[in-house]
XYZ file of C-alpha atoms in Angstrom:
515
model
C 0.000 0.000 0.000
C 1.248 3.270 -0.976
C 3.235 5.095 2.181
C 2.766 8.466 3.622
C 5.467 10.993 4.933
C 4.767 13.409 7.512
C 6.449 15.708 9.552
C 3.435 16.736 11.626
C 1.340 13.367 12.825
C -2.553 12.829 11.592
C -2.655 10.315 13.976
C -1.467 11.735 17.201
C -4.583 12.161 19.326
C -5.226 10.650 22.527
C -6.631 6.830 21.803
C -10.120 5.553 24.170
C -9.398 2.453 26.401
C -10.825 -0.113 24.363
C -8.250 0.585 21.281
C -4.972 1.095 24.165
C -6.394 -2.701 25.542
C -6.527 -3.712 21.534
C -3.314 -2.155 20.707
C -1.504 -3.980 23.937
C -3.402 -7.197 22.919
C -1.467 -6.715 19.433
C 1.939 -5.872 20.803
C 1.557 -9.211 22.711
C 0.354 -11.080 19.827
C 2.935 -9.840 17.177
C 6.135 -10.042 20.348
C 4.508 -13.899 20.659
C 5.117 -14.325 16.854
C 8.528 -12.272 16.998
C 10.053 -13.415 20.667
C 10.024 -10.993 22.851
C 13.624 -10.077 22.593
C 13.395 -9.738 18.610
C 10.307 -7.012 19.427
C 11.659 -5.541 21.958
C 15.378 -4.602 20.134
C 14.039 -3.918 16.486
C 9.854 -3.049 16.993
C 9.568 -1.449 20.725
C 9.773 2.875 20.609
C 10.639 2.144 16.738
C 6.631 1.753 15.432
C 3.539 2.737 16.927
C 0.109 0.535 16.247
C -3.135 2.569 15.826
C -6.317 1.184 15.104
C -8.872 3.323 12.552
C -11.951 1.530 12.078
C -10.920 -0.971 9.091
C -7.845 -0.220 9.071
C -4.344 -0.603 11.429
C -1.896 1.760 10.583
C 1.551 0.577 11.590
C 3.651 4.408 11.870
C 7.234 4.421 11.734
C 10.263 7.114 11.770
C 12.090 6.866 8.050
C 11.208 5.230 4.740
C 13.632 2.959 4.661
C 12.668 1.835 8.386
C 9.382 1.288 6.936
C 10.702 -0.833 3.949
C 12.865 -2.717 5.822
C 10.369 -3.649 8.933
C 8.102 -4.813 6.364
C 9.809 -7.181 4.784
C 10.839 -8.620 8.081
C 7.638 -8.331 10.127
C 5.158 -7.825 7.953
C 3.796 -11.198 7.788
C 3.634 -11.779 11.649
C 1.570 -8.096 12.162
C -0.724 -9.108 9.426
C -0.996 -12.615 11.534
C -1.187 -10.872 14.525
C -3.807 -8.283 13.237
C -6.388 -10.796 12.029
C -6.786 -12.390 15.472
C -6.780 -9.354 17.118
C -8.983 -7.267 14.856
C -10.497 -9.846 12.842
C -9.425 -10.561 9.151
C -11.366 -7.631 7.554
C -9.001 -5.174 8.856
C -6.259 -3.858 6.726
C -2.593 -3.074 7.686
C -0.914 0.303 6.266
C 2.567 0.664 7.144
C 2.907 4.749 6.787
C 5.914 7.403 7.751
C 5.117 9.000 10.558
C 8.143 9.805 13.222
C 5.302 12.574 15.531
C 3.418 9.423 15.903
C 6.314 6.789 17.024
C 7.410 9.634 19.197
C 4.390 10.491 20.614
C 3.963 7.029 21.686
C 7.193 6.610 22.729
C 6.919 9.701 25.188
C 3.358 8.489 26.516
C 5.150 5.360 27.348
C 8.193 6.769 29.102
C 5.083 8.886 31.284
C 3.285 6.436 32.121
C 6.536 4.608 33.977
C 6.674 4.450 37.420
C 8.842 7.337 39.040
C 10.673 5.167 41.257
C 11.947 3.262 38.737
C 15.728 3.344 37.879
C 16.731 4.945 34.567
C 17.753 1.960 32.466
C 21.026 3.221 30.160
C 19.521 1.466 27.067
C 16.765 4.521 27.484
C 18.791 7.474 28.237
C 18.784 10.656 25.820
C 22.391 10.250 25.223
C 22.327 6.567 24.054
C 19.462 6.813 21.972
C 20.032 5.960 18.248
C 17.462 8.810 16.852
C 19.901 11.186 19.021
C 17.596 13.130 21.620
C 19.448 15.030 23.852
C 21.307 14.627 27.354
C 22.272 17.103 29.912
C 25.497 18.580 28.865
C 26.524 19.025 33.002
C 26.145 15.471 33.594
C 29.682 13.572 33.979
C 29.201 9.685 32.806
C 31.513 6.932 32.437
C 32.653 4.506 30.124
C 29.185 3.487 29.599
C 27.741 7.112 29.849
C 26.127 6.345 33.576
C 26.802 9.214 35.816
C 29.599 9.224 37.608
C 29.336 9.392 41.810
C 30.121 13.315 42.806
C 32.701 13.777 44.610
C 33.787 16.720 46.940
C 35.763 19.786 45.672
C 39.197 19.640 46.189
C 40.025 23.503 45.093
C 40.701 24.850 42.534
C 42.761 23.298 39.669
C 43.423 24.133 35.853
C 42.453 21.098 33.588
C 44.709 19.185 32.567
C 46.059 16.191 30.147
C 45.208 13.338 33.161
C 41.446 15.296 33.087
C 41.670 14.084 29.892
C 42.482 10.221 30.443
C 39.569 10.424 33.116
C 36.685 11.247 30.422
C 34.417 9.017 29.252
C 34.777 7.614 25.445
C 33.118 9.700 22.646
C 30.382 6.970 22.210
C 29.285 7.842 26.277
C 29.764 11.312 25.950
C 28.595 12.772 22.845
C 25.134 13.362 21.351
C 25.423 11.954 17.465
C 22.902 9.915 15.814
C 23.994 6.474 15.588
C 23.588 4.961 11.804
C 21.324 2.425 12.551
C 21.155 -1.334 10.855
C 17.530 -0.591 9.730
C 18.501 2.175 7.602
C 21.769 0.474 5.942
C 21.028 -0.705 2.014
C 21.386 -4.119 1.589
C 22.827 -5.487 -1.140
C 24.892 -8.539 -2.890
C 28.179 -6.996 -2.092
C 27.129 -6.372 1.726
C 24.601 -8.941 2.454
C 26.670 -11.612 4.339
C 28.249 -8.761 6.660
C 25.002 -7.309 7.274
C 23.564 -10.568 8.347
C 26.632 -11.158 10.869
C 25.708 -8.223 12.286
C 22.316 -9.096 12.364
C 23.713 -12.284 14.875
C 25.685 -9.972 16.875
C 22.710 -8.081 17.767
C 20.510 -10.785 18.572
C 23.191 -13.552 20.350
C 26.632 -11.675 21.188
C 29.249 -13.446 22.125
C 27.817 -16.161 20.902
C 27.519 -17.566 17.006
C 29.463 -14.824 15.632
C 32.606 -13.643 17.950
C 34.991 -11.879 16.899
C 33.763 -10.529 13.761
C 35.846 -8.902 11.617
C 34.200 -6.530 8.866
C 37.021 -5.509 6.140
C 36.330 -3.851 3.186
C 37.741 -0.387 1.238
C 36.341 3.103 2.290
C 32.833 4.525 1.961
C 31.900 0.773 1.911
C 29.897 1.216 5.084
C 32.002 -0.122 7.895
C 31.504 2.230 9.966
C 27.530 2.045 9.675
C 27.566 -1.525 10.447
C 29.179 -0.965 13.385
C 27.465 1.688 14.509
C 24.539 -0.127 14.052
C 25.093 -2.897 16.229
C 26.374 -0.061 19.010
C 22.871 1.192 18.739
C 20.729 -1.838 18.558
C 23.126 -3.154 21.843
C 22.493 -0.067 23.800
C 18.548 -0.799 23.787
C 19.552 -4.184 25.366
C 19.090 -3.696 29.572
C 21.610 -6.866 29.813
C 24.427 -4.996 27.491
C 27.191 -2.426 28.238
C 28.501 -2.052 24.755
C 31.721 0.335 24.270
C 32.384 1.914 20.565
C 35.396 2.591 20.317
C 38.232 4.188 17.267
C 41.659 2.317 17.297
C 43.217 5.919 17.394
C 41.186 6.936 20.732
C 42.601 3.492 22.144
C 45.859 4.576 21.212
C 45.563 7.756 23.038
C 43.968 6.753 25.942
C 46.594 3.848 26.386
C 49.464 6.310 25.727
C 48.053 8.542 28.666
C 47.545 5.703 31.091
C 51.165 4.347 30.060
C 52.762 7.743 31.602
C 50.656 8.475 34.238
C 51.052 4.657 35.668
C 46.992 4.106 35.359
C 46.813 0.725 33.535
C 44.718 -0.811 35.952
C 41.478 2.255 35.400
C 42.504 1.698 32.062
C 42.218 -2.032 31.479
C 39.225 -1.784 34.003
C 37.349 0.694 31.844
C 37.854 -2.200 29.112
C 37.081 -5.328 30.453
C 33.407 -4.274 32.148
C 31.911 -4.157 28.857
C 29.464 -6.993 27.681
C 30.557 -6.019 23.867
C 33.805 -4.235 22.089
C 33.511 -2.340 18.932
C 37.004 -1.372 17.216
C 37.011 0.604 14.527
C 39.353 0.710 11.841
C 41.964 -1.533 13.358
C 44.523 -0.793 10.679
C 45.562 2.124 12.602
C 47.456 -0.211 15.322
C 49.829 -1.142 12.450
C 52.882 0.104 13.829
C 51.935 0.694 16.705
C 53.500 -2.792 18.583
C 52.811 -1.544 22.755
C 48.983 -0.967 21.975
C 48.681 -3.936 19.669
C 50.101 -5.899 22.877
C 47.440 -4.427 25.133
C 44.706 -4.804 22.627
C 45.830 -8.432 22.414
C 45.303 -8.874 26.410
C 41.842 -7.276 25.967
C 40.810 -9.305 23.349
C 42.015 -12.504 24.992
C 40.367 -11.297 28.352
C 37.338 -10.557 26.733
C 37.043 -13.427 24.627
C 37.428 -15.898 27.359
C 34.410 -14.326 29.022
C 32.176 -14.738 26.406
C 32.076 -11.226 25.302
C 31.375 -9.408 22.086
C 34.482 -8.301 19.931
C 33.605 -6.537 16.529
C 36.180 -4.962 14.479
C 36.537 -3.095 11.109
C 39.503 -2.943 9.004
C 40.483 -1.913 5.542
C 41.574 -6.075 4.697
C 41.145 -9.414 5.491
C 43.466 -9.957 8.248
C 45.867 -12.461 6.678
C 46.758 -9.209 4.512
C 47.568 -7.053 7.805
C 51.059 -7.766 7.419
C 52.309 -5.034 10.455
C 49.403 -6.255 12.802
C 51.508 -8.910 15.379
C 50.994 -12.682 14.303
C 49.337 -13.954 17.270
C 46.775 -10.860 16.809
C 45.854 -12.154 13.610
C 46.144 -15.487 14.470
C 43.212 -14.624 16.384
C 41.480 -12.298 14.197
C 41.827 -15.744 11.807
C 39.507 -17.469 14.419
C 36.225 -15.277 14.119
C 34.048 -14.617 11.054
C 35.451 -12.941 8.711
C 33.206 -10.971 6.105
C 33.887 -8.516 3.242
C 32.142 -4.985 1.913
C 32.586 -4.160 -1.537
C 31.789 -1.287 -3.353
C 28.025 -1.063 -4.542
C 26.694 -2.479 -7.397
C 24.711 -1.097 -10.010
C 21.342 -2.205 -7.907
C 22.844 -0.836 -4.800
C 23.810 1.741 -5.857
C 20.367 2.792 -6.943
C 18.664 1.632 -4.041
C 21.719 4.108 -2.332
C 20.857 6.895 -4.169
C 17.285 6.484 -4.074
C 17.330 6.269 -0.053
C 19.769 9.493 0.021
C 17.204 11.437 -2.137
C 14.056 10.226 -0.407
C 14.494 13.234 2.181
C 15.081 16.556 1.433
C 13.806 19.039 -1.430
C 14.056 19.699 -4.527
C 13.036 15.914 -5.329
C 15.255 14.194 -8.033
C 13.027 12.257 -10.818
C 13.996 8.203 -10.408
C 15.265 8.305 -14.247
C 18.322 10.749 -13.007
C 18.710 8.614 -10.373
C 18.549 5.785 -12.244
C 21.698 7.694 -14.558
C 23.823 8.022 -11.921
C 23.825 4.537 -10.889
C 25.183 3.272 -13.891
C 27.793 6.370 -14.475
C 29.079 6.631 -11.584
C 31.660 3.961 -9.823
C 32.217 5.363 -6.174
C 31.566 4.446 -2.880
C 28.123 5.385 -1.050
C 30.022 8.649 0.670
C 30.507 9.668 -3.357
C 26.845 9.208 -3.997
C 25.803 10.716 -0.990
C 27.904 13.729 -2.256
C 26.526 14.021 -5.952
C 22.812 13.914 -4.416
C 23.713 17.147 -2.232
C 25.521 18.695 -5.051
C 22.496 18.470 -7.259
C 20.275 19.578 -5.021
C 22.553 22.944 -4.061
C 22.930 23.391 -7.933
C 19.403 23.485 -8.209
C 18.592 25.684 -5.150
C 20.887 28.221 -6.646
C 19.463 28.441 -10.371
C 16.277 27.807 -9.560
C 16.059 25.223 -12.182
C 14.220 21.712 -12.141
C 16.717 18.450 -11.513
C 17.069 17.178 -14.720
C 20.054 15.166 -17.270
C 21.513 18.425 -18.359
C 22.243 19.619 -14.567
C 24.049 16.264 -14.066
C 26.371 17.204 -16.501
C 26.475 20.763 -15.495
C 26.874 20.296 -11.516
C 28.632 16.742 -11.391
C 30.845 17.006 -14.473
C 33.883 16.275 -13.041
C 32.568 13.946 -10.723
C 31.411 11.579 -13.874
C 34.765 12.160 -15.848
C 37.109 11.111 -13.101
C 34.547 8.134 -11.893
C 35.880 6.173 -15.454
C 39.358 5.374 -14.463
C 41.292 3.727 -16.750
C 43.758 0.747 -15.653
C 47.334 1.212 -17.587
C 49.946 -1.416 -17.930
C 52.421 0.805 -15.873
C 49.466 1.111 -13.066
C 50.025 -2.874 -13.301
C 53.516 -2.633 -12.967
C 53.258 -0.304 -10.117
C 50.865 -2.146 -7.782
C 52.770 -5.562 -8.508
C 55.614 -3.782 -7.736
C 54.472 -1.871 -4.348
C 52.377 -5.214 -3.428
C 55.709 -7.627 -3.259
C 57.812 -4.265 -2.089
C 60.080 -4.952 -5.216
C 62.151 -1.839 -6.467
C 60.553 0.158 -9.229
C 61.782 -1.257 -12.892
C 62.226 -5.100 -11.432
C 59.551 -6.486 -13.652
C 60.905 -4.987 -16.889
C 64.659 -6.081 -15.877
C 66.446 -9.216 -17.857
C 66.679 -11.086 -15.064
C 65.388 -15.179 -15.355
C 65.210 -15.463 -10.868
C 61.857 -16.973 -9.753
C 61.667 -13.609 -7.359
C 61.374 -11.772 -10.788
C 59.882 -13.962 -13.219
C 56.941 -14.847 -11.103
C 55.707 -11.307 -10.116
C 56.212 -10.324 -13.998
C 54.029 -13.632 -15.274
C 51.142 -12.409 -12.724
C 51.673 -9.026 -13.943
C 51.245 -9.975 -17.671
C 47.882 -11.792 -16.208
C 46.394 -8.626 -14.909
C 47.720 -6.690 -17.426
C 45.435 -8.876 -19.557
C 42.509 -8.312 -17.173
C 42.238 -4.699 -16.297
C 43.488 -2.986 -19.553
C 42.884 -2.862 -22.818
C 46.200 -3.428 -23.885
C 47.485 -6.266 -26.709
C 49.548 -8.993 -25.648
C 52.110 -7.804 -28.102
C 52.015 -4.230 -26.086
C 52.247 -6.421 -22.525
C 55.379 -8.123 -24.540
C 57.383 -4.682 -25.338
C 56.626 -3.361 -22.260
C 57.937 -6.229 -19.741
C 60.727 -6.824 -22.645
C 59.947 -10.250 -24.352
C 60.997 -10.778 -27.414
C 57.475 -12.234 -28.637
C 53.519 -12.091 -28.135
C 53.565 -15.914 -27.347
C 56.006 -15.339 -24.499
C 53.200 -13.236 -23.166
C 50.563 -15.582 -23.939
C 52.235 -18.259 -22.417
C 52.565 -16.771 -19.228
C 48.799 -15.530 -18.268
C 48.013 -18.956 -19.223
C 50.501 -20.536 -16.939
C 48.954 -17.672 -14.179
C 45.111 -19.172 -14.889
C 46.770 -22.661 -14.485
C 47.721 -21.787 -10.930
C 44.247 -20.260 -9.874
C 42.418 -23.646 -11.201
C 44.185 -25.442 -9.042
C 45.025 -23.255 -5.961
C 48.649 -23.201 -6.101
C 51.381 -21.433 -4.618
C 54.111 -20.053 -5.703
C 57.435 -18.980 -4.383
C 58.860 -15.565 -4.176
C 61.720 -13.932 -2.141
C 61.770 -15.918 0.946
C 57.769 -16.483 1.319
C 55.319 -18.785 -0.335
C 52.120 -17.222 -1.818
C 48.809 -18.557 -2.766
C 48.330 -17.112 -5.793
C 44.570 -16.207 -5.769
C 45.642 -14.216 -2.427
C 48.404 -12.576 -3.736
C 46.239 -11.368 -7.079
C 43.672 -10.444 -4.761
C 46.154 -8.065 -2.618
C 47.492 -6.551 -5.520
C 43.826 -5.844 -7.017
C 43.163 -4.038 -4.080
C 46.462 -2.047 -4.568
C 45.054 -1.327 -8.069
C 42.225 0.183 -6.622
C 43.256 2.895 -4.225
């Protein structure tokens, strides 16, 4: 049924008894159908149920919260709705974020003073980002810290620092949440891990590791799972960047407070690490990150991390870090494909004015090659091109606004970018490949160079030949062959002093190609 956006609710009035006893029958019939943990993390203060005659409307904040709770619940409200209401009613899932919040602040009135202020409800935890009292200290976790008496006056200094709690406790941004991430074939599997995490941590799916290139939506992901983990009463999640880790371990290092800060660590029910990479040379705070992770680990607890590549690829992270990285699930993001990245750019323009038509949208998809930060950027640039002329969004304002944007989005692969990434990739000196020399360290890297050369350029084999100095196209021809021979049948070969498997090392030097 067709869905309705609203800013200002139709539907916020105050409801009789007999439809608040009918709507709290429903919430228990479609939490039966659900569990009540699955309602109570994805459905409860995230849609609100209200009964019109013939038919239920089902309000929730976004449109892509509404697409996407549809497709998982929809069966089991209609289910629930028919032996509630009878099967005569219909169910209209609509946009409406006054009515979910409405709801949401009826509820939080109607709970008993006494009660303790669960964390998982606090303004400052709270994915759609309502606000907290800026005067309030918190910890780790964002609970307020015990007052303490005055001790005089002091100027602040770096150890006030060290004593603050993380950026996830402390600040008021709006977590991504999983609900509004677009899923699609080059996400899907690492979407669905985190799917596990939020529903058993530290339990089918621990660690996971979520690699992938930037603008893939790492980040999101793992925001998301912060978020959904926060609404849990039983979880103490802590979201954390590998450079604040760095920092705070640096500070508790020279100030002699390891113990607050391996404390801080180890009370959390689930750790989120992003962008691990940054630890690369950084061999202390891998070493502590290692003790956490073991600690943690042995406890049952959530570990999540992100990272720009598979781990077996970190070659600066330490061994037995990997090693252990190696032990979780392990899951990829790619760069959108053409369907994504429609369904990307469709979601991005959804909100907001001017509208763009779908058949622009529909353009940019297959022009441009980015990742989702890069269509998120060519939406706003339309739409500020069009605010200023005053003109329509239409084909010839893509050109005219995102011109450069769609010229350098075609990149074309050269034999020398080949050369170069092969080269950087195996850390051999610049020129190696196109040498005379017959050593396995040499001839091997140039034969899986002539191979890619084949698959990313448009180059002849007799231009592959001249370039990497063979005498004839065959020579050339042999060798991508004998490079397709070893990915059939998943050898290794040997270079320097270090065996490679050959689909890994093409698969490293890909990604070189790409940045």
């Amino acid at each position: 049924m067709k869905d309705s956006s609203r800013k200002g609710s139709l539907f916020v009035a105050g409801p009789n008894q007999s439809d608040s006893e009918s709507v709290q029958k429903l919430i228990e019939a479609v939490s039966s159908r659900v569990t009540p943990a699955r309602y109570g993390l994805w459905l409860r203060g995230q849609t609100c149920f209200i009964p019109l005659g013939k038919v239920l409307v089902v309000a929730v904040r976004t449109q892509h919260a509404r697409d996407y709770y549809e497709e998982q619940f929809g069966e089991d409200v209609r289910e629930a709705v028919t032996e509630v209401f009878g099967p005569d009613v219909a169910v209209n899932w609509v946009v409406d974020e006054a009515a979910v919040d409405s709801q949401e602040t009826g509820e939080r009135r109607n709970e008993p003073r006494d009660k303790p202020q669960d964390t998982a409800t606090t303004g400052q935890d709270l994915p759609s980002g309502e606000p907290e009292s800026l005067d309030a200290k918190r910890d780790l976790f964002g609970d307020p810290l015990p007052t303490s008496k005055s001790r005089g006056k002091r100027t602040v200094s770096e150890e006030d620092e060290l004593d603050k709690p993380l950026t996830s406790a402390r600040t008021r941004r709006r977590w991504k949440l999983l609900s509004e991430f677009v899923v699609g074939a080059s996400n899907r599997l690492a979407h669905a891990a985190a799917l596990s995490v939020i529903e058993s941590p530290g339990e089918e799916v621990n660690p996971l590791v979520i690699h992938g290139p930037v603008g893939t939506g790492k980040t999101h992901l793992l925001e998301g799972i912060y978020a959904a983990l926060k609404r849990q009463s039983d979880q103490r999640p802590v979201y954390i960047t590998a450079e604040e880790f760095t920092t705070r371990f640096v500070q508790a290092s020279q100030r002699g407070k390891m113990t607050a800060f391996r404390h801080q660590f180890r009370e959390c029910t689930a750790l989120l690490l992003d962008d691990l990479n940054f630890l690369a040379t950084k061999k202390a705070t891998q070493g502590e990150f290692l003790i956490t992770f073991n600690e943690l680990l042995a406890n049952n607890r959530q570990i999540v991390v992100t990272m720009d590549c598979h781990p077996r690829y970190a070659d600066e992270l330490m061994p037995d870090l990997v090693d252990r990285l190696l032990g979780g699930a392990i899951w990829s993001l790619l760069p959108p494909d053409d369907e994504t990245r429609l369904e990307i750019l469709r979601k991005k323009a959804g909100t907001g004015q001017p509208s763009i038509p779908d058949n622009v949208l529909k353009s940019l998809a297959n022009s441009l090659r980015g990742n989702v930060r890069e269509l998120e950027g060519a939406i706003k640039s339309l739409r500020h091109h069009a605010r200023v002329s005053g003109r329509p969004v239409d084909h010839a304002m893509v050109r005219e606004a995102l011109g450069d944007l769609l010229r350098h989005s075609v990149r074309v692969v050269t034999v020398v970018d080949v050369d170069t990434a092969v080269c950087t990739t195996l850390k051999l000196p610049s020129g190696t490949l196109q040498s005379k020399a017959r050593a396995r360290s040499v001839t091997h890297p140039r034969m899986i160079a002539i191979y890619l050369c084949r698959k990313h350029t448009a180059a002849t084999f007799g231009e592959i030949s001249k370039y990497f100095g063979a005498k004839t196209h065959s020579t050339a021809v042999a060798a991508a062959d004998k490079v397709q021979k070893w990915l059939e049948n998943n050898q290794s070969v040997a270079i320097g002093d270090r065996n490679w498997q050959v689909k890994e090392l093409i698969d490293r030097i890909e990604r070189e190609l790409q940045k």
